Amino acid sequence: MVNWVDRGDWNARKPNGGYAAMPARPRGVKIHYTGGRENPDMAGDHALCKARVRGVQSGHMSGNGWIDIGYSWVVCHHGQVFTGRGFGHLPAANGAGLNSGHYAILGLVGTSGLTKPSDAMKAGIRDLIDWLRGKGVGNEIKGHRDGYATDCPGPELYAWVKAGAPRPGGKPSSPKPSPTPSREDDDMDYTSLALSAEEAVSVPAGAWITVPFDTEHADPTKDHADGLYPSFLNGPARYQVDIDVSLTGLREGEEVLTRLVEVQAGTSPGEIKEATKDRPVLALPREDGVTWVTHQGLGSVAEGRKLRLQIQHTGSGPVTLTGAWVRMLSFPS
């Protein structure tokens, strides 16, 4: 039996528009993780799970400009299933062109902090899958990465998915074979980059600093590797981007600004042609002094232009950029 958390129970924002309809018989589900740091305290405090789901929704609506949270459902460490877009509604989290085949299920684990799905989380996802099959949804259980090159849903959840998503303590079910799925979005590319500079990057107060991504995990179009450093997208293209940045040295109450900028190919690195609206983030340093900032965006880059991320802070003391990760879907504009 599914342990539901209805939208009213987690204080969901109302959607900004009407949902597109999901096909009557989608092929199955795709499993996701957040791709960032998840607070380990969520394992012992369910109120933090509700707050985290609200944060995901806010990022998707205010950051991406989506009408609602992009996932169909979210399952927390306690096995409770939060209703996102819900049954019969097209999700957004699988990526443009990939949403009509599968419902999108997020497990609240990430790349650091809380990284391993609990048995209760696996059971909650399994309960939801069985419930969906009872409503005529197909038998496929896929990871987000099964459409293109991405780390999502992470090694722990993906190993479980590849094993058939067995119920903890039991065996995977043996569903009827599903039809061979059609090939998904041949023209879409997934880019995953990071910052792993040997020397940390100093960020002076009041100055915009371009984040120098220098490590490729997935760069199928070679936009980053072939002379675009520190840019991470070459136009013309549309994009959906999710970037996490870690900083040390900020004090509580100080702010961080992030922006995506376009530069003209062949110009000096500092010549900005166009910039998004600055996005202030109130710094909330953890006990270890690290502040995490997320920038999410949806847009396009014109032909002959390149996309970069810049950050600025309002603090008075020295601040250091210690890490950055960009995960991006891009496709021809």
PDB file of C-alpha atoms in Angstrom, residues 51-286:
ATOM      1  CA  ALA A  51      10.889  21.265   3.289  1.00  0.00           C
ATOM      2  CA  ARG A  52      13.233  19.684   0.732  1.00  0.00           C
ATOM      3  CA  VAL A  53      10.368  18.779  -1.612  1.00  0.00           C
ATOM      4  CA  ARG A  54       9.133  22.373  -1.385  1.00  0.00           C
ATOM      5  CA  GLY A  55      12.660  23.487  -2.256  1.00  0.00           C
ATOM      6  CA  VAL A  56      12.747  21.255  -5.329  1.00  0.00           C
ATOM      7  CA  GLN A  57       9.391  22.644  -6.432  1.00  0.00           C
ATOM      8  CA  SER A  58      10.579  26.211  -5.905  1.00  0.00           C
ATOM      9  CA  GLY A  59      13.693  25.564  -7.977  1.00  0.00           C
ATOM     10  CA  HIS A  60      11.655  24.141 -10.829  1.00  0.00           C
ATOM     11  CA  MET A  61       9.022  26.892 -10.794  1.00  0.00           C
ATOM     12  CA  SER A  62      11.087  29.971  -9.920  1.00  0.00           C
ATOM     13  CA  GLY A  63      14.366  28.796 -11.430  1.00  0.00           C
ATOM     14  CA  ASN A  64      13.323  26.793 -14.492  1.00  0.00           C
ATOM     15  CA  GLY A  65      10.100  28.675 -15.133  1.00  0.00           C
ATOM     16  CA  TRP A  66       8.093  25.435 -15.134  1.00  0.00           C
ATOM     17  CA  ILE A  67       4.439  25.364 -14.143  1.00  0.00           C
ATOM     18  CA  ASP A  68       5.148  23.015 -11.216  1.00  0.00           C
ATOM     19  CA  ILE A  69       7.647  20.578  -9.773  1.00  0.00           C
ATOM     20  CA  GLY A  70       8.968  18.486 -12.658  1.00  0.00           C
ATOM     21  CA  TYR A  71       8.557  15.067 -11.008  1.00  0.00           C
ATOM     22  CA  SER A  72       5.444  12.954 -10.911  1.00  0.00           C
ATOM     23  CA  TRP A  73       6.217  11.822  -7.357  1.00  0.00           C
ATOM     24  CA  VAL A  74       9.010  12.160  -4.782  1.00  0.00           C
ATOM     25  CA  VAL A  75       9.893   9.366  -2.325  1.00  0.00           C
ATOM     26  CA  CYS A  76      11.762  10.219   0.865  1.00  0.00           C
ATOM     27  CA  HIS A  77      14.045   8.231   3.187  1.00  0.00           C
ATOM     28  CA  HIS A  78      10.999   7.185   5.256  1.00  0.00           C
ATOM     29  CA  GLY A  79       9.235   5.593   2.291  1.00  0.00           C
ATOM     30  CA  GLN A  80       6.541   8.240   2.035  1.00  0.00           C
ATOM     31  CA  VAL A  81       5.402   9.150  -1.478  1.00  0.00           C
ATOM     32  CA  PHE A  82       4.898  12.880  -2.123  1.00  0.00           C
ATOM     33  CA  THR A  83       2.486  13.699  -4.913  1.00  0.00           C
ATOM     34  CA  GLY A  84       4.119  15.994  -7.469  1.00  0.00           C
ATOM     35  CA  ARG A  85       2.386  16.327 -10.817  1.00  0.00           C
ATOM     36  CA  GLY A  86       0.674  13.039 -10.118  1.00  0.00           C
ATOM     37  CA  PHE A  87      -1.134  10.481 -12.232  1.00  0.00           C
ATOM     38  CA  GLY A  88      -2.294  11.380 -15.732  1.00  0.00           C
ATOM     39  CA  HIS A  89      -0.087  14.461 -16.011  1.00  0.00           C
ATOM     40  CA  LEU A  90       3.032  14.785 -18.159  1.00  0.00           C
ATOM     41  CA  PRO A  91       6.210  15.214 -16.060  1.00  0.00           C
ATOM     42  CA  ALA A  92       9.023  17.600 -17.031  1.00  0.00           C
ATOM     43  CA  ALA A  93      12.035  16.053 -15.293  1.00  0.00           C
ATOM     44  CA  ASN A  94      12.866  13.352 -17.862  1.00  0.00           C
ATOM     45  CA  GLY A  95      13.874  16.006 -20.397  1.00  0.00           C
ATOM     46  CA  ALA A  96      12.260  17.548 -23.448  1.00  0.00           C
ATOM     47  CA  GLY A  97      10.916  14.819 -25.693  1.00  0.00           C
ATOM     48  CA  LEU A  98      11.437  12.128 -23.045  1.00  0.00           C
ATOM     49  CA  ASN A  99       8.504  12.739 -20.744  1.00  0.00           C
ATOM     50  CA  SER A 100       5.624  11.005 -22.514  1.00  0.00           C
ATOM     51  CA  GLY A 101       7.125   7.524 -22.188  1.00  0.00           C
ATOM     52  CA  HIS A 102       7.656   7.356 -18.428  1.00  0.00           C
ATOM     53  CA  TYR A 103       6.454   8.849 -15.178  1.00  0.00           C
ATOM     54  CA  ALA A 104       9.303  10.572 -13.261  1.00  0.00           C
ATOM     55  CA  ILE A 105      10.026   9.413  -9.688  1.00  0.00           C
ATOM     56  CA  LEU A 106      12.582  11.256  -7.537  1.00  0.00           C
ATOM     57  CA  GLY A 107      14.346   9.506  -4.669  1.00  0.00           C
ATOM     58  CA  LEU A 108      15.573  12.090  -2.131  1.00  0.00           C
ATOM     59  CA  VAL A 109      19.249  11.138  -2.273  1.00  0.00           C
ATOM     60  CA  GLY A 110      22.128  12.975  -3.903  1.00  0.00           C
ATOM     61  CA  THR A 111      25.840  12.994  -4.642  1.00  0.00           C
ATOM     62  CA  SER A 112      26.908  13.860  -1.094  1.00  0.00           C
ATOM     63  CA  GLY A 113      25.428  13.865   2.394  1.00  0.00           C
ATOM     64  CA  LEU A 114      22.480  11.476   2.081  1.00  0.00           C
ATOM     65  CA  THR A 115      23.550   9.264  -0.849  1.00  0.00           C
ATOM     66  CA  LYS A 116      22.206   5.766  -0.136  1.00  0.00           C
ATOM     67  CA  PRO A 117      18.505   4.982  -0.500  1.00  0.00           C
ATOM     68  CA  SER A 118      17.044   3.369   2.593  1.00  0.00           C
ATOM     69  CA  ASP A 119      15.070   0.135   2.462  1.00  0.00           C
ATOM     70  CA  ALA A 120      11.990   2.224   3.259  1.00  0.00           C
ATOM     71  CA  MET A 121      12.661   4.451   0.228  1.00  0.00           C
ATOM     72  CA  LYS A 122      13.073   1.425  -2.037  1.00  0.00           C
ATOM     73  CA  ALA A 123       9.872  -0.086  -0.649  1.00  0.00           C
ATOM     74  CA  GLY A 124       8.036   3.206  -1.211  1.00  0.00           C
ATOM     75  CA  ILE A 125       9.192   3.389  -4.826  1.00  0.00           C
ATOM     76  CA  ARG A 126       8.272  -0.271  -5.303  1.00  0.00           C
ATOM     77  CA  ASP A 127       4.789   0.320  -3.830  1.00  0.00           C
ATOM     78  CA  LEU A 128       4.298   3.231  -6.229  1.00  0.00           C
ATOM     79  CA  ILE A 129       5.444   1.190  -9.239  1.00  0.00           C
ATOM     80  CA  ASP A 130       3.047  -1.635  -8.364  1.00  0.00           C
ATOM     81  CA  TRP A 131       0.217   0.883  -7.912  1.00  0.00           C
ATOM     82  CA  LEU A 132       0.951   2.364 -11.343  1.00  0.00           C
ATOM     83  CA  ARG A 133       0.995  -1.073 -12.967  1.00  0.00           C
ATOM     84  CA  GLY A 134      -2.436  -1.643 -11.505  1.00  0.00           C
ATOM     85  CA  LYS A 135      -3.556   1.424 -13.448  1.00  0.00           C
ATOM     86  CA  GLY A 136      -2.229   0.097 -16.753  1.00  0.00           C
ATOM     87  CA  VAL A 137       1.222   1.696 -16.796  1.00  0.00           C
ATOM     88  CA  GLY A 138       3.865  -0.427 -18.554  1.00  0.00           C
ATOM     89  CA  ASN A 139       6.526  -2.523 -16.867  1.00  0.00           C
ATOM     90  CA  GLU A 140       9.689  -0.587 -17.680  1.00  0.00           C
ATOM     91  CA  ILE A 141      11.799   0.601 -14.745  1.00  0.00           C
ATOM     92  CA  LYS A 142      14.558   2.852 -16.047  1.00  0.00           C
ATOM     93  CA  GLY A 143      17.075   5.282 -14.661  1.00  0.00           C
ATOM     94  CA  HIS A 144      17.198   8.861 -15.899  1.00  0.00           C
ATOM     95  CA  ARG A 145      20.539   7.992 -17.534  1.00  0.00           C
ATOM     96  CA  ASP A 146      18.918   5.396 -19.782  1.00  0.00           C
ATOM     97  CA  GLY A 147      18.024   8.056 -22.350  1.00  0.00           C
ATOM     98  CA  TYR A 148      21.451   9.710 -22.647  1.00  0.00           C
ATOM     99  CA  ALA A 149      24.744  10.147 -20.777  1.00  0.00           C
ATOM    100  CA  THR A 150      24.024  11.318 -17.219  1.00  0.00           C
ATOM    101  CA  ASP A 151      24.951  10.163 -13.722  1.00  0.00           C
ATOM    102  CA  CYS A 152      21.315  10.285 -12.556  1.00  0.00           C
ATOM    103  CA  PRO A 153      19.993   8.477 -10.528  1.00  0.00           C
ATOM    104  CA  GLY A 154      23.450   7.842  -9.035  1.00  0.00           C
ATOM    105  CA  PRO A 155      25.272   4.560  -8.443  1.00  0.00           C
ATOM    106  CA  GLU A 156      23.204   3.328  -5.504  1.00  0.00           C
ATOM    107  CA  LEU A 157      19.737   3.832  -6.964  1.00  0.00           C
ATOM    108  CA  TYR A 158      20.801   2.834 -10.462  1.00  0.00           C
ATOM    109  CA  ALA A 159      22.260  -0.483  -9.294  1.00  0.00           C
ATOM    110  CA  TRP A 160      18.917  -1.195  -7.650  1.00  0.00           C
ATOM    111  CA  VAL A 161      17.054  -0.233 -10.824  1.00  0.00           C
ATOM    112  CA  LYS A 162      19.285  -2.488 -12.945  1.00  0.00           C
ATOM    113  CA  ALA A 163      18.586  -5.363 -10.532  1.00  0.00           C
ATOM    114  CA  GLY A 164      14.877  -5.002 -11.297  1.00  0.00           C
ATOM    115  CA  ALA A 165      13.999  -2.747  -8.344  1.00  0.00           C
ATOM    116  CA  PRO A 166      13.505  -5.661  -5.926  1.00  0.00           C
ATOM    117  CA  ARG A 167      11.440  -5.121  -2.839  1.00  0.00           C
ATOM    118  CA  PRO A 168      13.831  -5.040   0.163  1.00  0.00           C
ATOM    119  CA  GLY A 169      14.138  -8.542   1.532  1.00  0.00           C
ATOM    120  CA  GLY A 170      12.411 -10.032  -1.490  1.00  0.00           C
ATOM    121  CA  LYS A 171      12.927 -10.765  -5.148  1.00  0.00           C
ATOM    122  CA  PRO A 172      12.286  -8.585  -8.190  1.00  0.00           C
ATOM    123  CA  SER A 173       8.963  -9.145  -9.846  1.00  0.00           C
ATOM    124  CA  SER A 174       8.824 -10.839 -13.234  1.00  0.00           C
ATOM    125  CA  PRO A 175       6.580  -8.628 -15.350  1.00  0.00           C
ATOM    126  CA  LYS A 176       5.437  -9.448 -18.828  1.00  0.00           C
ATOM    127  CA  PRO A 177       7.943  -8.304 -21.453  1.00  0.00           C
ATOM    128  CA  SER A 178       7.409  -4.744 -22.599  1.00  0.00           C
ATOM    129  CA  PRO A 179       7.497  -3.760 -26.250  1.00  0.00           C
ATOM    130  CA  THR A 180      10.869  -2.534 -27.463  1.00  0.00           C
ATOM    131  CA  PRO A 181      10.892   1.191 -26.745  1.00  0.00           C
ATOM    132  CA  SER A 182      11.339   3.653 -29.544  1.00  0.00           C
ATOM    133  CA  ARG A 183      14.646   5.507 -29.740  1.00  0.00           C
ATOM    134  CA  GLU A 184      14.493   8.671 -27.673  1.00  0.00           C
ATOM    135  CA  ASP A 185      15.555  12.122 -28.850  1.00  0.00           C
ATOM    136  CA  ASP A 186      18.517  11.470 -31.104  1.00  0.00           C
ATOM    137  CA  ASP A 187      19.168  15.212 -31.275  1.00  0.00           C
ATOM    138  CA  MET A 188      19.481  15.762 -27.503  1.00  0.00           C
ATOM    139  CA  ASP A 189      22.797  15.833 -25.641  1.00  0.00           C
ATOM    140  CA  TYR A 190      23.538  15.682 -21.932  1.00  0.00           C
ATOM    141  CA  THR A 191      26.577  17.551 -20.603  1.00  0.00           C
ATOM    142  CA  SER A 192      28.012  16.993 -17.128  1.00  0.00           C
ATOM    143  CA  LEU A 193      31.002  19.098 -16.050  1.00  0.00           C
ATOM    144  CA  ALA A 194      32.763  19.971 -12.804  1.00  0.00           C
ATOM    145  CA  LEU A 195      35.390  22.191 -11.287  1.00  0.00           C
ATOM    146  CA  SER A 196      38.329  20.312  -9.820  1.00  0.00           C
ATOM    147  CA  ALA A 197      41.122  22.874 -10.047  1.00  0.00           C
ATOM    148  CA  GLU A 198      44.248  22.033  -8.065  1.00  0.00           C
ATOM    149  CA  GLU A 199      44.143  25.508  -6.543  1.00  0.00           C
ATOM    150  CA  ALA A 200      40.871  26.864  -5.149  1.00  0.00           C
ATOM    151  CA  VAL A 201      39.460  29.971  -6.869  1.00  0.00           C
ATOM    152  CA  SER A 202      39.403  33.217  -4.865  1.00  0.00           C
ATOM    153  CA  VAL A 203      36.222  35.299  -5.209  1.00  0.00           C
ATOM    154  CA  PRO A 204      36.686  38.973  -4.242  1.00  0.00           C
ATOM    155  CA  ALA A 205      33.691  40.888  -2.927  1.00  0.00           C
ATOM    156  CA  GLY A 206      31.661  42.832  -5.462  1.00  0.00           C
ATOM    157  CA  ALA A 207      33.279  41.322  -8.567  1.00  0.00           C
ATOM    158  CA  TRP A 208      31.799  38.873 -11.050  1.00  0.00           C
ATOM    159  CA  ILE A 209      33.960  35.748 -11.377  1.00  0.00           C
ATOM    160  CA  THR A 210      33.522  33.254 -14.220  1.00  0.00           C
ATOM    161  CA  VAL A 211      33.428  29.671 -12.917  1.00  0.00           C
ATOM    162  CA  PRO A 212      36.249  27.806 -14.730  1.00  0.00           C
ATOM    163  CA  PHE A 213      34.772  24.339 -15.297  1.00  0.00           C
ATOM    164  CA  ASP A 214      37.722  22.078 -16.110  1.00  0.00           C
ATOM    165  CA  THR A 215      36.536  18.475 -15.835  1.00  0.00           C
ATOM    166  CA  GLU A 216      34.262  16.654 -18.305  1.00  0.00           C
ATOM    167  CA  HIS A 217      32.124  13.730 -17.162  1.00  0.00           C
ATOM    168  CA  ALA A 218      29.890  13.791 -20.229  1.00  0.00           C
ATOM    169  CA  ASP A 219      30.460  16.153 -23.161  1.00  0.00           C
ATOM    170  CA  PRO A 220      29.118  14.395 -26.261  1.00  0.00           C
ATOM    171  CA  THR A 221      29.259  17.442 -28.542  1.00  0.00           C
ATOM    172  CA  LYS A 222      32.738  18.441 -27.301  1.00  0.00           C
ATOM    173  CA  ASP A 223      31.467  21.952 -26.633  1.00  0.00           C
ATOM    174  CA  HIS A 224      33.605  22.267 -23.529  1.00  0.00           C
ATOM    175  CA  ALA A 225      36.659  20.250 -24.510  1.00  0.00           C
ATOM    176  CA  ASP A 226      37.259  21.842 -27.910  1.00  0.00           C
ATOM    177  CA  GLY A 227      38.494  25.296 -27.006  1.00  0.00           C
ATOM    178  CA  LEU A 228      35.460  26.690 -25.177  1.00  0.00           C
ATOM    179  CA  TYR A 229      36.940  26.740 -21.672  1.00  0.00           C
ATOM    180  CA  PRO A 230      35.535  28.166 -19.407  1.00  0.00           C
ATOM    181  CA  SER A 231      32.245  28.118 -21.371  1.00  0.00           C
ATOM    182  CA  PHE A 232      30.004  25.059 -21.281  1.00  0.00           C
ATOM    183  CA  LEU A 233      27.647  25.520 -24.242  1.00  0.00           C
ATOM    184  CA  ASN A 234      28.153  26.598 -27.837  1.00  0.00           C
ATOM    185  CA  GLY A 235      25.223  28.113 -29.752  1.00  0.00           C
ATOM    186  CA  PRO A 236      22.916  27.814 -31.455  1.00  0.00           C
ATOM    187  CA  ALA A 237      21.147  25.644 -28.887  1.00  0.00           C
ATOM    188  CA  ARG A 238      18.415  25.536 -26.299  1.00  0.00           C
ATOM    189  CA  TYR A 239      19.275  24.358 -22.818  1.00  0.00           C
ATOM    190  CA  GLN A 240      17.986  23.263 -19.426  1.00  0.00           C
ATOM    191  CA  VAL A 241      20.734  23.712 -16.830  1.00  0.00           C
ATOM    192  CA  ASP A 242      21.192  22.847 -13.146  1.00  0.00           C
ATOM    193  CA  ILE A 243      24.394  24.143 -11.507  1.00  0.00           C
ATOM    194  CA  ASP A 244      25.637  23.694  -7.919  1.00  0.00           C
ATOM    195  CA  VAL A 245      28.477  25.792  -6.493  1.00  0.00           C
ATOM    196  CA  SER A 246      30.205  25.395  -3.105  1.00  0.00           C
ATOM    197  CA  LEU A 247      31.876  28.317  -1.320  1.00  0.00           C
ATOM    198  CA  THR A 248      33.728  28.820   1.957  1.00  0.00           C
ATOM    199  CA  GLY A 249      34.213  32.047   3.891  1.00  0.00           C
ATOM    200  CA  LEU A 250      30.692  33.471   3.661  1.00  0.00           C
ATOM    201  CA  ARG A 251      29.002  34.647   6.824  1.00  0.00           C
ATOM    202  CA  GLU A 252      25.356  34.183   7.689  1.00  0.00           C
ATOM    203  CA  GLY A 253      23.237  36.915   6.125  1.00  0.00           C
ATOM    204  CA  GLU A 254      25.620  37.671   3.259  1.00  0.00           C
ATOM    205  CA  GLU A 255      24.371  37.114  -0.267  1.00  0.00           C
ATOM    206  CA  VAL A 256      25.568  35.329  -3.367  1.00  0.00           C
ATOM    207  CA  LEU A 257      24.531  36.318  -6.895  1.00  0.00           C
ATOM    208  CA  THR A 258      24.661  33.949  -9.846  1.00  0.00           C
ATOM    209  CA  ARG A 259      24.090  34.654 -13.520  1.00  0.00           C
ATOM    210  CA  LEU A 260      24.438  32.973 -16.892  1.00  0.00           C
ATOM    211  CA  VAL A 261      26.177  35.147 -19.479  1.00  0.00           C
ATOM    212  CA  GLU A 262      26.688  34.903 -23.222  1.00  0.00           C
ATOM    213  CA  VAL A 263      29.958  35.921 -24.879  1.00  0.00           C
ATOM    214  CA  GLN A 264      30.553  36.299 -28.572  1.00  0.00           C
ATOM    215  CA  ALA A 265      32.837  33.664 -30.058  1.00  0.00           C
ATOM    216  CA  GLY A 266      36.234  35.152 -30.835  1.00  0.00           C
ATOM    217  CA  THR A 267      35.974  38.049 -28.363  1.00  0.00           C
ATOM    218  CA  SER A 268      37.911  38.593 -25.181  1.00  0.00           C
ATOM    219  CA  PRO A 269      36.722  36.509 -22.207  1.00  0.00           C
ATOM    220  CA  GLY A 270      35.345  39.543 -20.396  1.00  0.00           C
ATOM    221  CA  GLU A 271      33.191  40.892 -23.214  1.00  0.00           C
ATOM    222  CA  ILE A 272      29.649  40.038 -22.160  1.00  0.00           C
ATOM    223  CA  LYS A 273      26.980  40.291 -24.824  1.00  0.00           C
ATOM    224  CA  GLU A 274      23.979  39.315 -22.756  1.00  0.00           C
ATOM    225  CA  ALA A 275      23.308  38.362 -19.139  1.00  0.00           C
ATOM    226  CA  THR A 276      20.381  36.817 -17.313  1.00  0.00           C
ATOM    227  CA  LYS A 277      18.790  38.558 -14.350  1.00  0.00           C
ATOM    228  CA  ASP A 278      20.978  38.271 -11.252  1.00  0.00           C
ATOM    229  CA  ARG A 279      19.708  35.709  -8.754  1.00  0.00           C
ATOM    230  CA  PRO A 280      20.452  36.484  -5.094  1.00  0.00           C
ATOM    231  CA  VAL A 281      20.865  33.561  -2.720  1.00  0.00           C
ATOM    232  CA  LEU A 282      21.001  34.148   1.039  1.00  0.00           C
ATOM    233  CA  ALA A 283      24.094  32.429   2.417  1.00  0.00           C
ATOM    234  CA  LEU A 284      23.390  29.757   5.043  1.00  0.00           C
ATOM    235  CA  PRO A 285      26.770  28.252   5.914  1.00  0.00           C
ATOM    236  CA  ARG A 286      26.803  24.749   7.388  1.00  0.00           C
TER     237      ARG A 286
END
